Amino acid sequence: MLECVPNFSEGTRGSVMDAIQSAAASVEGARVLDRHADAVHNRMVLTIAGTPGPVAEAAFRATARAAELIDLNVHRGVHPRIGATDVVPFVPLGATSMQICVELAARVGRRIAAELDVPVYLYGEAARRPERHRLPDLRRGEYERLKNELASNPDLAPDFGPARVGSAGATAVGARLPLVAYNVTLATADLGLANRIARAIRESNGGLPGVQARGFRTADPNVVQVSMNLLDTRRTSIWSVFERIRAAAAERGVSVAASELVGLAPAEALVDVARQSLRFDRLDAESVIETHLLEQALD
Amino acid sequence: MLECVPNFSEGTRGSVMDAIQSAAASVEGARVLDRHADAVHNRMVLTIAGTPGPVAEAAFRATARAAELIDLNVHRGVHPRIGATDVVPFVPLGATSMQICVELAARVGRRIAAELDVPVYLYGEAARRPERHRLPDLRRGEYERLKNELASNPDLAPDFGPARVGSAGATAVGARLPLVAYNVTLATADLGLANRIARAIRESNGGLPGVQARGFRTADPNVVQVSMNLLDTRRTSIWSVFERIRAAAAERGVSVAASELVGLAPAEALVDVARQSLRFDRLDAESVIETHLLEQALD
């Protein structure tokens, strides 16, 4: 059992999003568990789960459909991106090993390059160059940089596929542990504050372990977001990140308007919010009835 | 799939608790998911799950073992009780109907009465008299009252079994929806405060919908507990109960020391704590990866 959480550069046109989702859902044995779209990011995230073969096929079909329907030359959105299918992470669930996801990333990456003529970069645990491990590094300069420099800059040479981008751009394919994509909305129009808080909490600036963060504006001009990937909620929990942001915003007289999850989260990460906020001495995924039912069902 | 959450009047002697748990675990197809014991309550709660036949057999075997090993005449504890096996609730999970649990309660109740010579009261959804629907009513006066009055008071006539109690006392067998057994520990030795808060929040005194509550002392003389059954966490959530208790205690300058779950809780009830405490616009059991894996596994 594993999960694939591809991100597509379309968060506005419903027909395009439906077509991509349908392509993923057309594979028996793979299920689309969740779809999250944002018009300001102009981006859609699907969560697909199942066994390796069907999930790989679903990810490929969705990527192929996105390449037909999305033109990066006219795509605008506040979220950085390099391609129509921007990133395709494979994530081990349950007893599945990371190695399986790394192999799947290489296989699907090779196929995307060969059949769709799209440059593919392997990232995360599947990365073959250390500087491609982190997605923010890989995405620096975005599609526009690749369009200008890919043919001439050997540092940008893809792992698979051509050294040039068409309208579908390039795709990062990789393997990683489950992460929690978590946003906190602040009741202020001040994007600078969101950015300052993001800089203060992200690991790359010496902040919280396993936290990637950026400030974003939203569809509502009165609020801004601190948008995060929590790479290891055992080290930095959803609750502790919320508390840190809440306190930093309160110092400027700004309150938290809402929290938002992009995609799904492991039971453990959400139960841990209950543990911390209500001061449970002991509370974890084993406290949840469904966890035991799942173990029983998988026996 | 269903759950049985029997309560036994033993929370001190490890060998007795182990023997009862082993009896429940000896049935193939039934699993003991959780054991919670408290020495001050002198009480143990098992959570057993599986298909109806095996769960019923496991509940019966544990009840039989408890009848052999526990003598109510020498049992002392702060929690009200009527028998060695005090209460045996059957709880539907997933697509299982309440009707199956009601029928199971009647079948197991009849067997306990016939084979163990123990008076059995049907309660909850399985109750055959309206005044036996609520457990607190059924338990009023406890074992000692039954010992004195059962033979002579027709109101106390059991649904099954003899109109007299032996050392194993009587047992309430019933069916109910999943409930959350939730305790909040207050950093005070003042049992009166815990009792006043319990009275203020419980439904029977006009408090919060679906809340049963009592104050209890604990093994630590410096703290007391508000002990609750939350019968419908969609109407009164764990978070809202915590907030209500926290505020009431704070008025007296008392802080909350900890939260405690007895047994397990549905994912929905715990995820809802995260939703409320971190102000998610949308967050429910469908936000949890494992919920989808379980649906897929049960397909």
Coordinates of C-alpha atoms in Angstrom, one line a residue:
Chain A
M1 CA 0.0 0.0 0.0
L2 CA 1.3 3.4 -0.9
E3 CA 0.2 6.9 -1.7
C4 CA 0.9 9.3 -4.5
V5 CA 0.2 13.0 -4.1
P6 CA 0.7 14.7 -7.5
N7 CA 0.4 18.5 -7.8
F8 CA -0.9 19.9 -11.0
S9 CA -0.6 23.6 -12.2
E10 CA -4.4 24.1 -12.6
G11 CA -6.6 25.3 -9.8
T12 CA -9.2 27.3 -11.7
R13 CA -10.7 25.5 -14.7
G14 CA -13.0 22.8 -13.4
S15 CA -13.2 20.9 -16.6
V16 CA -9.4 20.5 -16.7
M17 CA -9.2 19.5 -13.1
D18 CA -12.0 17.0 -13.7
A19 CA -10.2 15.5 -16.7
I20 CA -7.0 15.0 -14.8
Q21 CA -8.8 13.5 -11.8
S22 CA -10.8 11.2 -14.1
A23 CA -7.6 10.0 -15.7
A24 CA -6.2 9.0 -12.3
A25 CA -9.4 7.4 -11.2
S26 CA -9.6 5.3 -14.4
V27 CA -7.2 2.7 -13.1
E28 CA -8.6 -0.3 -11.2
G29 CA -6.8 -0.7 -7.9
A30 CA -6.0 2.9 -7.4
R31 CA -8.3 5.3 -5.6
V32 CA -8.4 9.1 -5.6
L33 CA -8.9 9.8 -1.9
D34 CA -8.8 13.5 -2.0
R35 CA -8.7 16.6 -4.3
H36 CA -7.6 20.0 -3.1
A37 CA -7.6 23.0 -5.4
D38 CA -6.7 26.7 -4.9
A39 CA -7.4 29.4 -7.5
V40 CA -4.8 31.8 -6.2
H41 CA -2.1 29.1 -6.2
N42 CA -3.7 27.9 -9.5
R43 CA -2.9 24.4 -8.4
M44 CA -4.6 21.1 -7.6
V45 CA -3.4 18.3 -5.4
L46 CA -4.7 14.7 -5.7
T47 CA -4.2 12.0 -3.2
I48 CA -4.1 8.6 -4.8
A49 CA -3.7 5.3 -2.8
G50 CA -3.5 1.6 -3.6
T51 CA -0.9 -1.0 -4.5
P52 CA 2.3 0.1 -6.4
G53 CA 1.4 -0.9 -10.0
P54 CA -2.1 0.7 -10.1
V55 CA -0.9 3.9 -8.3
A56 CA 2.0 4.3 -10.8
E57 CA -0.3 3.8 -13.7
A58 CA -2.8 6.4 -12.3
A59 CA 0.0 8.9 -11.7
F60 CA 1.2 8.4 -15.2
R61 CA -2.2 8.8 -16.8
A62 CA -3.0 12.0 -14.8
T63 CA 0.4 13.4 -15.8
A64 CA -0.2 12.6 -19.5
R65 CA -3.6 14.3 -19.3
A66 CA -2.2 17.4 -17.6
A67 CA 0.5 17.7 -20.3
E68 CA -2.2 17.9 -23.0
L69 CA -4.4 20.4 -21.1
I70 CA -2.1 22.8 -19.3
D71 CA 0.2 25.4 -21.0
L72 CA 2.8 26.7 -18.6
N73 CA 3.4 29.7 -20.9
V74 CA 0.1 31.1 -19.8
H75 CA -0.1 29.7 -16.2
R76 CA 0.0 32.3 -13.4
G77 CA -0.2 31.4 -9.7
V78 CA 1.4 32.4 -6.5
H79 CA 2.9 28.9 -5.9
P80 CA 6.3 28.1 -7.5
R81 CA 6.0 25.4 -10.3
I82 CA 8.1 23.9 -13.1
G83 CA 5.5 21.9 -15.0
A84 CA 1.9 21.1 -15.8
T85 CA 2.4 18.2 -13.5
D86 CA 4.7 19.9 -11.1
V87 CA 5.6 17.2 -8.6
V88 CA 4.8 13.5 -8.3
P89 CA 5.8 12.1 -4.8
F90 CA 5.4 8.4 -3.9
V91 CA 4.8 7.8 -0.2
P92 CA 5.1 4.5 1.6
L93 CA 2.1 3.6 3.9
G94 CA 2.0 0.9 6.6
A95 CA 4.6 -1.8 6.0
T96 CA 5.6 -0.6 2.6
S97 CA 9.3 0.2 2.3
M98 CA 10.8 3.5 1.0
Q99 CA 12.9 1.4 -1.4
I100 CA 9.7 0.5 -3.3
C101 CA 8.7 4.1 -3.6
V102 CA 12.2 5.1 -4.8
E103 CA 12.1 2.4 -7.5
L104 CA 8.6 3.4 -8.5
A105 CA 9.7 7.1 -8.8
A106 CA 12.5 6.1 -11.2
R107 CA 10.2 3.9 -13.3
V108 CA 7.4 6.5 -13.6
G109 CA 9.9 9.3 -14.1
R110 CA 11.5 7.3 -17.0
R111 CA 8.1 6.7 -18.6
I112 CA 7.0 10.3 -18.3
A113 CA 10.2 11.4 -20.0
A114 CA 10.0 8.7 -22.8
E115 CA 6.3 8.8 -23.6
L116 CA 5.5 12.5 -22.9
D117 CA 8.9 14.0 -24.0
V118 CA 9.0 15.9 -20.7
P119 CA 12.3 16.5 -18.7
V120 CA 12.1 14.7 -15.3
Y121 CA 14.0 15.5 -12.2
L122 CA 14.3 12.8 -9.4
Y123 CA 13.9 14.4 -6.0
G124 CA 13.6 13.5 -2.3
E125 CA 14.7 10.0 -1.4
A126 CA 14.8 9.2 -5.1
A127 CA 17.2 12.0 -5.9
R128 CA 20.4 11.1 -7.7
R129 CA 22.2 14.4 -7.0
P130 CA 22.3 15.8 -3.5
E131 CA 21.3 19.3 -4.7
R132 CA 18.0 17.8 -6.0
H133 CA 16.9 16.4 -2.6
R134 CA 14.9 19.4 -1.6
L135 CA 12.0 20.5 -3.8
P136 CA 12.4 24.3 -3.1
D137 CA 16.0 24.1 -4.5
L138 CA 14.9 22.2 -7.5
R139 CA 12.1 24.7 -8.3
R140 CA 14.2 27.8 -8.0
G141 CA 13.5 30.1 -11.0
E142 CA 10.6 27.9 -11.9
Y143 CA 9.4 27.0 -15.4
E144 CA 10.7 30.3 -16.8
R145 CA 14.3 29.6 -15.8
L146 CA 14.1 26.2 -17.4
K147 CA 12.8 27.7 -20.6
N148 CA 15.7 30.1 -20.7
E149 CA 18.6 28.0 -19.4
L150 CA 17.8 24.3 -19.6
A151 CA 19.5 23.8 -23.0
S152 CA 22.7 25.7 -22.0
N153 CA 23.1 25.0 -18.3
P154 CA 24.5 21.5 -17.4
D155 CA 23.4 22.0 -13.8
L156 CA 19.8 21.8 -15.0
A157 CA 20.3 18.6 -17.1
P158 CA 17.3 16.4 -16.2
D159 CA 17.6 12.8 -14.9
F160 CA 15.5 11.6 -17.8
G161 CA 14.1 13.2 -20.9
P162 CA 15.1 16.1 -23.2
A163 CA 17.2 19.2 -22.2
R164 CA 14.4 21.5 -23.3
V165 CA 10.9 22.3 -22.1
G166 CA 7.6 22.5 -24.0
S167 CA 4.3 23.9 -22.8
A168 CA 4.0 21.1 -20.2
G169 CA 7.3 22.2 -18.6
A170 CA 9.2 19.7 -16.5
T171 CA 8.2 17.3 -13.7
A172 CA 9.8 16.4 -10.3
V173 CA 9.2 12.8 -9.5
G174 CA 10.3 11.5 -6.1
A175 CA 9.8 9.5 -3.0
R176 CA 9.3 10.8 0.5
L177 CA 7.9 10.0 3.9
P178 CA 4.3 11.1 4.6
L179 CA 4.2 14.9 5.2
V180 CA 1.4 17.2 6.4
A181 CA 0.7 20.1 4.1
Y182 CA -0.7 22.6 6.6
N183 CA -1.6 26.3 6.2
V184 CA -2.5 28.9 8.9
T185 CA -4.5 31.9 7.7
L186 CA -3.8 35.2 9.5
A187 CA -6.5 37.9 9.8
T188 CA -4.4 40.6 8.1
A189 CA -3.7 41.8 4.6
D190 CA 0.0 42.1 5.5
L191 CA 1.8 39.6 3.4
G192 CA 5.1 40.8 4.9
L193 CA 4.0 39.5 8.3
A194 CA 3.2 36.0 6.8
N195 CA 6.6 36.0 5.1
R196 CA 8.5 37.1 8.3
I197 CA 6.8 34.4 10.3
A198 CA 7.5 31.8 7.6
R199 CA 11.2 32.7 7.6
A200 CA 11.3 32.5 11.4
I201 CA 9.8 29.0 11.6
R202 CA 11.4 27.2 8.6
E203 CA 14.2 24.8 9.2
S204 CA 16.4 26.2 6.4
N205 CA 16.6 29.5 8.3
G206 CA 17.3 27.8 11.6
G207 CA 13.7 27.4 12.7
L208 CA 11.7 24.3 13.6
P209 CA 12.9 20.9 12.5
G210 CA 11.3 19.5 9.4
V211 CA 9.4 22.7 8.6
Q212 CA 9.2 24.2 5.1
A213 CA 7.2 27.5 5.1
R214 CA 6.3 30.4 2.8
G215 CA 3.9 33.3 3.1
F216 CA 1.2 33.5 0.5
R217 CA -1.7 35.9 -0.3
T218 CA -5.1 34.2 -0.7
A219 CA -8.3 34.7 -2.7
D220 CA -9.5 36.9 0.2
P221 CA -7.5 40.2 0.1
N222 CA -8.1 40.6 3.9
V223 CA -6.1 37.6 4.9
V224 CA -2.7 36.0 4.2
Q225 CA -1.4 32.5 4.8
V226 CA 1.7 30.8 6.2
S227 CA 1.8 27.7 4.0
M228 CA 3.9 24.8 5.3
N229 CA 5.1 21.3 4.7
L230 CA 5.6 19.5 8.0
L231 CA 8.1 16.8 7.0
D232 CA 8.2 15.1 10.4
T233 CA 5.3 15.8 12.7
R234 CA 6.9 13.6 15.4
R235 CA 9.6 16.3 15.8
T236 CA 7.5 19.4 15.0
S237 CA 3.8 18.8 15.5
I238 CA 0.9 20.6 13.9
W239 CA 0.0 22.0 17.3
S240 CA 3.4 23.4 18.1
V241 CA 3.6 25.1 14.7
F242 CA 0.1 26.6 15.2
E243 CA 1.1 27.9 18.7
R244 CA 4.3 29.4 17.4
I245 CA 2.5 31.2 14.5
R246 CA -0.3 32.3 16.8
A247 CA 2.1 33.8 19.3
A248 CA 4.2 35.5 16.6
A249 CA 1.1 37.0 15.0
A250 CA -0.3 38.1 18.4
E251 CA 2.8 40.1 19.0
R252 CA 1.7 42.2 16.1
G253 CA -1.9 42.3 17.2
V254 CA -2.9 39.8 14.5
S255 CA -5.1 36.8 15.2
V256 CA -5.3 33.4 13.5
A257 CA -8.4 33.2 11.3
A258 CA -8.3 29.5 10.4
S259 CA -6.2 26.3 9.8
E260 CA -6.3 24.3 6.6
L261 CA -5.0 20.9 5.5
V262 CA -4.0 20.3 1.9
G263 CA -4.7 16.6 1.2
L264 CA -4.8 14.2 4.1
A265 CA -2.9 13.6 7.2
P266 CA -1.9 10.4 9.2
A267 CA -4.2 9.7 12.2
E268 CA -1.2 10.1 14.4
A269 CA -0.5 13.7 13.4
L270 CA -4.1 14.8 14.1
V271 CA -4.6 12.8 17.3
D272 CA -1.4 14.4 18.5
V273 CA -3.1 17.8 18.2
A274 CA -5.8 16.5 20.7
R275 CA -3.0 15.2 23.0
Q276 CA -1.2 18.5 23.1
S277 CA -4.1 20.9 23.2
L278 CA -6.1 19.0 25.9
R279 CA -3.0 17.8 27.8
F280 CA -3.5 14.1 27.5
D281 CA -0.8 12.2 29.3
R282 CA -1.1 9.4 26.7
L283 CA -3.0 9.6 23.4
D284 CA -1.8 8.3 20.1
A285 CA -3.0 6.5 17.0
E286 CA -3.5 3.4 19.1
S287 CA -6.3 5.3 21.0
V288 CA -8.3 5.4 17.8
I289 CA -10.8 2.5 17.2
E290 CA -10.3 2.7 13.4
T291 CA -6.5 2.1 13.8
H292 CA -7.3 -1.3 15.3
L293 CA -10.0 -2.1 12.8
L294 CA -7.5 -1.4 10.0
E295 CA -4.9 -3.7 11.6
Q296 CA -7.5 -6.4 11.9
A297 CA -8.8 -5.9 8.3
L298 CA -5.2 -6.1 6.9
D299 CA -4.4 -9.2 8.9
Chain B
M1 CA -17.9 -5.7 13.0
L2 CA -18.7 -4.6 16.6
E3 CA -17.2 -3.7 19.8
C4 CA -17.8 -4.9 23.4
V5 CA -16.5 -2.8 26.3
P6 CA -17.1 -4.8 29.5
N7 CA -16.3 -3.2 32.9
F8 CA -15.0 -5.5 35.7
S9 CA -14.8 -4.7 39.4
E10 CA -11.1 -5.3 39.8
G11 CA -8.5 -2.7 39.2
T12 CA -5.8 -3.8 41.7
R13 CA -4.9 -7.5 41.5
G14 CA -2.8 -8.0 38.4
S15 CA -3.3 -11.7 38.3
V16 CA -7.1 -11.4 38.4
M17 CA -7.1 -8.8 35.6
D18 CA -4.8 -10.9 33.5
A19 CA -7.0 -14.0 34.0
I20 CA -10.1 -12.1 32.8
Q21 CA -8.3 -10.5 29.9
S22 CA -6.9 -13.9 28.9
A23 CA -10.4 -15.4 28.9
A24 CA -11.6 -12.7 26.5
A25 CA -8.5 -13.1 24.3
S26 CA -8.9 -16.9 24.1
V27 CA -11.6 -16.7 21.4
E28 CA -10.4 -16.7 17.8
G29 CA -11.9 -13.8 15.8
A30 CA -12.2 -11.5 18.8
R31 CA -9.4 -9.1 19.8
V32 CA -8.7 -7.3 23.0
L33 CA -7.8 -3.9 21.7
D34 CA -7.3 -2.1 25.0
R35 CA -7.2 -2.6 28.7
H36 CA -7.7 0.3 31.1
A37 CA -7.5 -0.2 34.9
D38 CA -7.7 2.2 37.8
A39 CA -6.9 1.2 41.4
V40 CA -9.0 3.9 43.1
H41 CA -12.0 2.9 41.0
N42 CA -10.9 -0.7 41.5
R43 CA -12.2 -1.3 38.0
M44 CA -10.9 -2.6 34.7
V45 CA -12.3 -1.8 31.2
L46 CA -11.6 -4.1 28.2
T47 CA -12.2 -3.2 24.6
I48 CA -13.0 -6.2 22.5
A49 CA -13.6 -6.1 18.7
G50 CA -14.5 -8.5 16.0
T51 CA -17.6 -10.2 14.4
P52 CA -20.7 -10.8 16.5
G53 CA -20.2 -14.5 17.4
P54 CA -16.6 -14.3 18.6
V55 CA -17.2 -11.1 20.5
A56 CA -20.2 -12.5 22.3
E57 CA -18.2 -15.6 23.2
A58 CA -15.3 -13.5 24.5
A59 CA -17.6 -11.3 26.6
F60 CA -19.2 -14.4 28.1
R61 CA -15.9 -16.1 28.9
A62 CA -14.5 -13.0 30.6
T63 CA -17.7 -12.6 32.6
A64 CA -17.5 -16.2 33.7
R65 CA -13.9 -15.8 34.8
A66 CA -14.7 -12.6 36.7
A67 CA -17.6 -14.4 38.5
E68 CA -15.1 -17.0 39.8
L69 CA -12.4 -14.5 40.9
I70 CA -14.2 -11.4 42.2
D71 CA -16.2 -11.2 45.5
L72 CA -18.4 -8.1 45.6
N73 CA -18.7 -8.5 49.4
V74 CA -15.1 -7.4 49.8
H75 CA -14.9 -5.1 46.8
R76 CA -14.2 -1.4 47.5
G77 CA -13.9 1.3 44.9
V78 CA -15.1 4.9 44.3
H79 CA -17.0 3.9 41.1
P80 CA -20.5 2.6 41.5
R81 CA -21.0 -1.1 40.6
I82 CA -23.5 -3.9 40.9
G83 CA -21.4 -6.9 39.9
A84 CA -18.0 -8.6 39.3
T85 CA -18.7 -8.0 35.7
D86 CA -20.6 -4.7 36.2
V87 CA -21.6 -3.8 32.6
V88 CA -21.3 -5.4 29.2
P89 CA -22.2 -3.0 26.4
F90 CA -22.3 -4.1 22.7
V91 CA -21.5 -1.3 20.3
P92 CA -22.0 -1.3 16.5
L93 CA -19.1 -0.2 14.4
G94 CA -19.1 0.7 10.7
A95 CA -22.1 -0.6 8.9
T96 CA -23.3 -2.9 11.7
S97 CA -26.8 -2.2 12.9
M98 CA -27.9 -1.4 16.4
Q99 CA -30.4 -4.2 16.1
I100 CA -27.6 -6.8 15.9
C101 CA -26.2 -5.4 19.1
V102 CA -29.6 -5.5 20.9
E103 CA -30.1 -9.1 19.9
L104 CA -26.6 -10.0 21.0
A105 CA -27.1 -8.3 24.4
A106 CA -30.3 -10.4 25.0
R107 CA -28.5 -13.6 23.9
V108 CA -25.4 -13.0 26.1
G109 CA -27.5 -11.8 29.0
R110 CA -29.7 -14.9 28.9
R111 CA -26.6 -17.1 28.8
I112 CA -24.9 -15.3 31.7
A113 CA -28.0 -15.8 33.8
A114 CA -28.4 -19.4 32.9
E115 CA -24.9 -20.6 33.1
L116 CA -23.5 -18.4 35.8
D117 CA -26.6 -18.0 37.9
V118 CA -26.2 -14.2 37.9
P119 CA -29.1 -11.8 37.7
V120 CA -29.0 -9.8 34.4
Y121 CA -30.5 -6.4 33.6
L122 CA -30.8 -5.3 30.0
Y123 CA -30.0 -1.6 29.6
G124 CA -29.4 1.0 26.9
E125 CA -31.0 0.2 23.5
A126 CA -31.5 -3.3 24.8
A127 CA -33.6 -2.2 27.8
R128 CA -37.1 -3.7 28.1
R129 CA -38.2 -1.3 30.8
P130 CA -37.8 2.5 30.2
E131 CA -36.4 3.0 33.7
R132 CA -33.5 0.7 32.8
H133 CA -32.4 2.7 29.8
R134 CA -29.8 4.7 31.8
L135 CA -27.0 3.0 33.6
P136 CA -26.8 5.5 36.5
D137 CA -30.5 4.7 37.3
L138 CA -29.9 1.0 37.1
R139 CA -26.8 1.2 39.4
R140 CA -28.4 3.3 42.1
G141 CA -27.7 1.7 45.6
E142 CA -25.2 -0.6 43.9
Y143 CA -24.5 -4.2 44.8
E144 CA -25.4 -3.6 48.5
R145 CA -28.9 -2.5 47.7
L146 CA -29.4 -5.6 45.4
K147 CA -28.2 -7.8 48.3
N148 CA -30.7 -6.4 50.7
E149 CA -33.7 -5.8 48.4
L150 CA -33.6 -7.9 45.3
A151 CA -35.6 -10.8 46.7
S152 CA -38.4 -8.6 48.1
N153 CA -38.6 -5.6 45.7
P154 CA -40.3 -6.4 42.4
D155 CA -38.9 -3.2 40.8
L156 CA -35.5 -4.8 41.0
A157 CA -36.6 -8.1 39.4
P158 CA -33.9 -9.0 36.7
D159 CA -34.7 -9.5 33.1
F160 CA -32.9 -12.9 33.3
G161 CA -31.7 -15.1 36.1
P162 CA -32.4 -15.4 39.8
A163 CA -33.9 -12.8 42.2
R164 CA -30.9 -13.0 44.5
V165 CA -27.2 -12.1 44.2
G166 CA -24.2 -14.1 45.1
S167 CA -20.6 -12.9 45.4
A168 CA -20.5 -12.1 41.7
G169 CA -23.4 -9.7 42.1
A170 CA -25.5 -8.8 39.0
T171 CA -24.6 -7.7 35.5
A172 CA -26.0 -5.0 33.2
V173 CA -25.9 -6.2 29.6
G174 CA -26.9 -3.8 26.8
A175 CA -26.4 -2.1 23.5
R176 CA -25.4 1.5 22.8
L177 CA -23.8 3.8 20.3
P178 CA -20.0 4.4 20.7
L179 CA -19.3 6.7 23.6
V180 CA -16.2 8.5 24.7
A181 CA -15.2 7.8 28.3
Y182 CA -13.2 11.0 29.0
N183 CA -11.8 12.3 32.3
V184 CA -10.4 15.7 33.1
T185 CA -8.0 15.9 36.1
L186 CA -8.0 19.2 38.1
A187 CA -5.0 20.4 40.0
T188 CA -6.8 20.6 43.3
A189 CA -7.6 18.3 46.3
D190 CA -11.1 19.8 46.4
L191 CA -13.5 16.9 45.5
G192 CA -16.4 19.4 46.0
L193 CA -15.2 21.5 43.1
A194 CA -15.1 18.4 40.8
N195 CA -18.6 17.4 41.9
R196 CA -19.9 20.9 41.4
I197 CA -18.5 21.1 37.9
A198 CA -19.8 17.6 37.1
R199 CA -23.3 18.6 38.2
A200 CA -23.1 21.8 36.1
I201 CA -22.2 20.1 32.9
R202 CA -24.2 16.9 33.0
E203 CA -27.4 16.6 30.9
S204 CA -29.5 15.2 33.7
N205 CA -29.1 18.5 35.6
G206 CA -29.8 20.6 32.5
G207 CA -26.2 20.8 31.3
L208 CA -24.6 19.7 28.1
P209 CA -26.4 17.3 25.7
G210 CA -25.3 13.7 26.0
V211 CA -23.0 14.3 28.9
Q212 CA -22.9 12.0 32.0
A213 CA -20.5 13.3 34.7
R214 CA -19.3 12.7 38.2
G215 CA -16.5 13.9 40.4
F216 CA -14.0 11.4 41.7
R217 CA -10.9 11.4 43.8
T218 CA -7.8 9.7 42.4
A219 CA -4.8 7.8 43.5
D220 CA -3.0 11.2 43.9
P221 CA -4.5 13.0 46.8
N222 CA -3.5 16.4 45.3
V223 CA -5.8 16.1 42.3
V224 CA -9.4 15.2 41.6
Q225 CA -11.2 14.2 38.4
V226 CA -14.3 15.1 36.5
S227 CA -15.2 11.7 35.0
M228 CA -17.5 11.7 32.0
N229 CA -19.3 9.6 29.4
L230 CA -19.8 11.6 26.2
L231 CA -22.7 9.8 24.6
D232 CA -22.8 11.9 21.4
T233 CA -19.6 13.8 20.6
R234 CA -21.3 15.3 17.5
R235 CA -23.5 17.3 19.8
T236 CA -21.1 17.8 22.7
S237 CA -17.5 17.5 21.7
I238 CA -14.5 16.5 23.8
W239 CA -13.0 20.0 23.1
S240 CA -16.1 21.9 24.2
V241 CA -16.4 19.8 27.4
F242 CA -12.7 20.5 28.2
E243 CA -13.1 24.2 27.6
R244 CA -16.2 24.3 29.8
I245 CA -14.4 22.5 32.7
R246 CA -11.2 24.6 32.2
A247 CA -13.2 27.8 32.4
A248 CA -15.2 26.7 35.4
A249 CA -12.1 25.6 37.3
A250 CA -10.2 28.8 36.3
E251 CA -12.9 30.8 38.0
R252 CA -11.8 29.1 41.3
G253 CA -8.2 29.6 40.4
V254 CA -7.7 25.9 39.6
S255 CA -6.0 24.7 36.5
V256 CA -6.5 21.5 34.4
A257 CA -3.6 19.0 35.1
A258 CA -4.4 16.5 32.4
S259 CA -7.0 14.7 30.1
E260 CA -7.5 11.0 30.1
L261 CA -9.3 8.6 27.8
V262 CA -10.8 5.3 29.1
G263 CA -10.6 2.8 26.3
L264 CA -10.7 4.0 22.7
A265 CA -12.4 6.8 20.8
P266 CA -13.6 7.0 17.2
A267 CA -11.2 8.9 14.9
E268 CA -14.0 11.4 14.3
A269 CA -14.2 12.5 18.0
L270 CA -10.4 13.0 18.2
V271 CA -10.0 14.7 14.9
D272 CA -12.8 17.1 15.9
V273 CA -10.6 18.2 18.8
A274 CA -8.0 19.3 16.3
R275 CA -10.6 21.0 14.2
Q276 CA -11.9 23.1 17.1
S277 CA -8.7 23.8 18.9
L278 CA -6.8 24.9 15.7
R279 CA -9.8 26.5 14.0
F280 CA -9.9 24.3 10.9
D281 CA -12.7 25.3 8.5
R282 CA -13.1 21.7 7.5
L283 CA -11.5 18.7 9.2
D284 CA -13.1 15.3 9.8
A285 CA -12.5 11.6 9.7
E286 CA -12.3 11.8 5.9
S287 CA -9.1 14.0 6.4
V288 CA -7.3 10.9 7.9
I289 CA -5.4 8.7 5.6
E290 CA -6.2 5.6 7.7
T291 CA -10.0 6.1 7.3
H292 CA -9.6 5.7 3.5
L293 CA -7.3 2.7 3.9
L294 CA -9.9 1.1 6.2
E295 CA -12.6 1.7 3.6
Q296 CA -10.4 0.2 0.9
A297 CA -9.4 -2.8 3.1
L298 CA -13.1 -3.5 3.9
D299 CA -14.2 -3.3 0.3

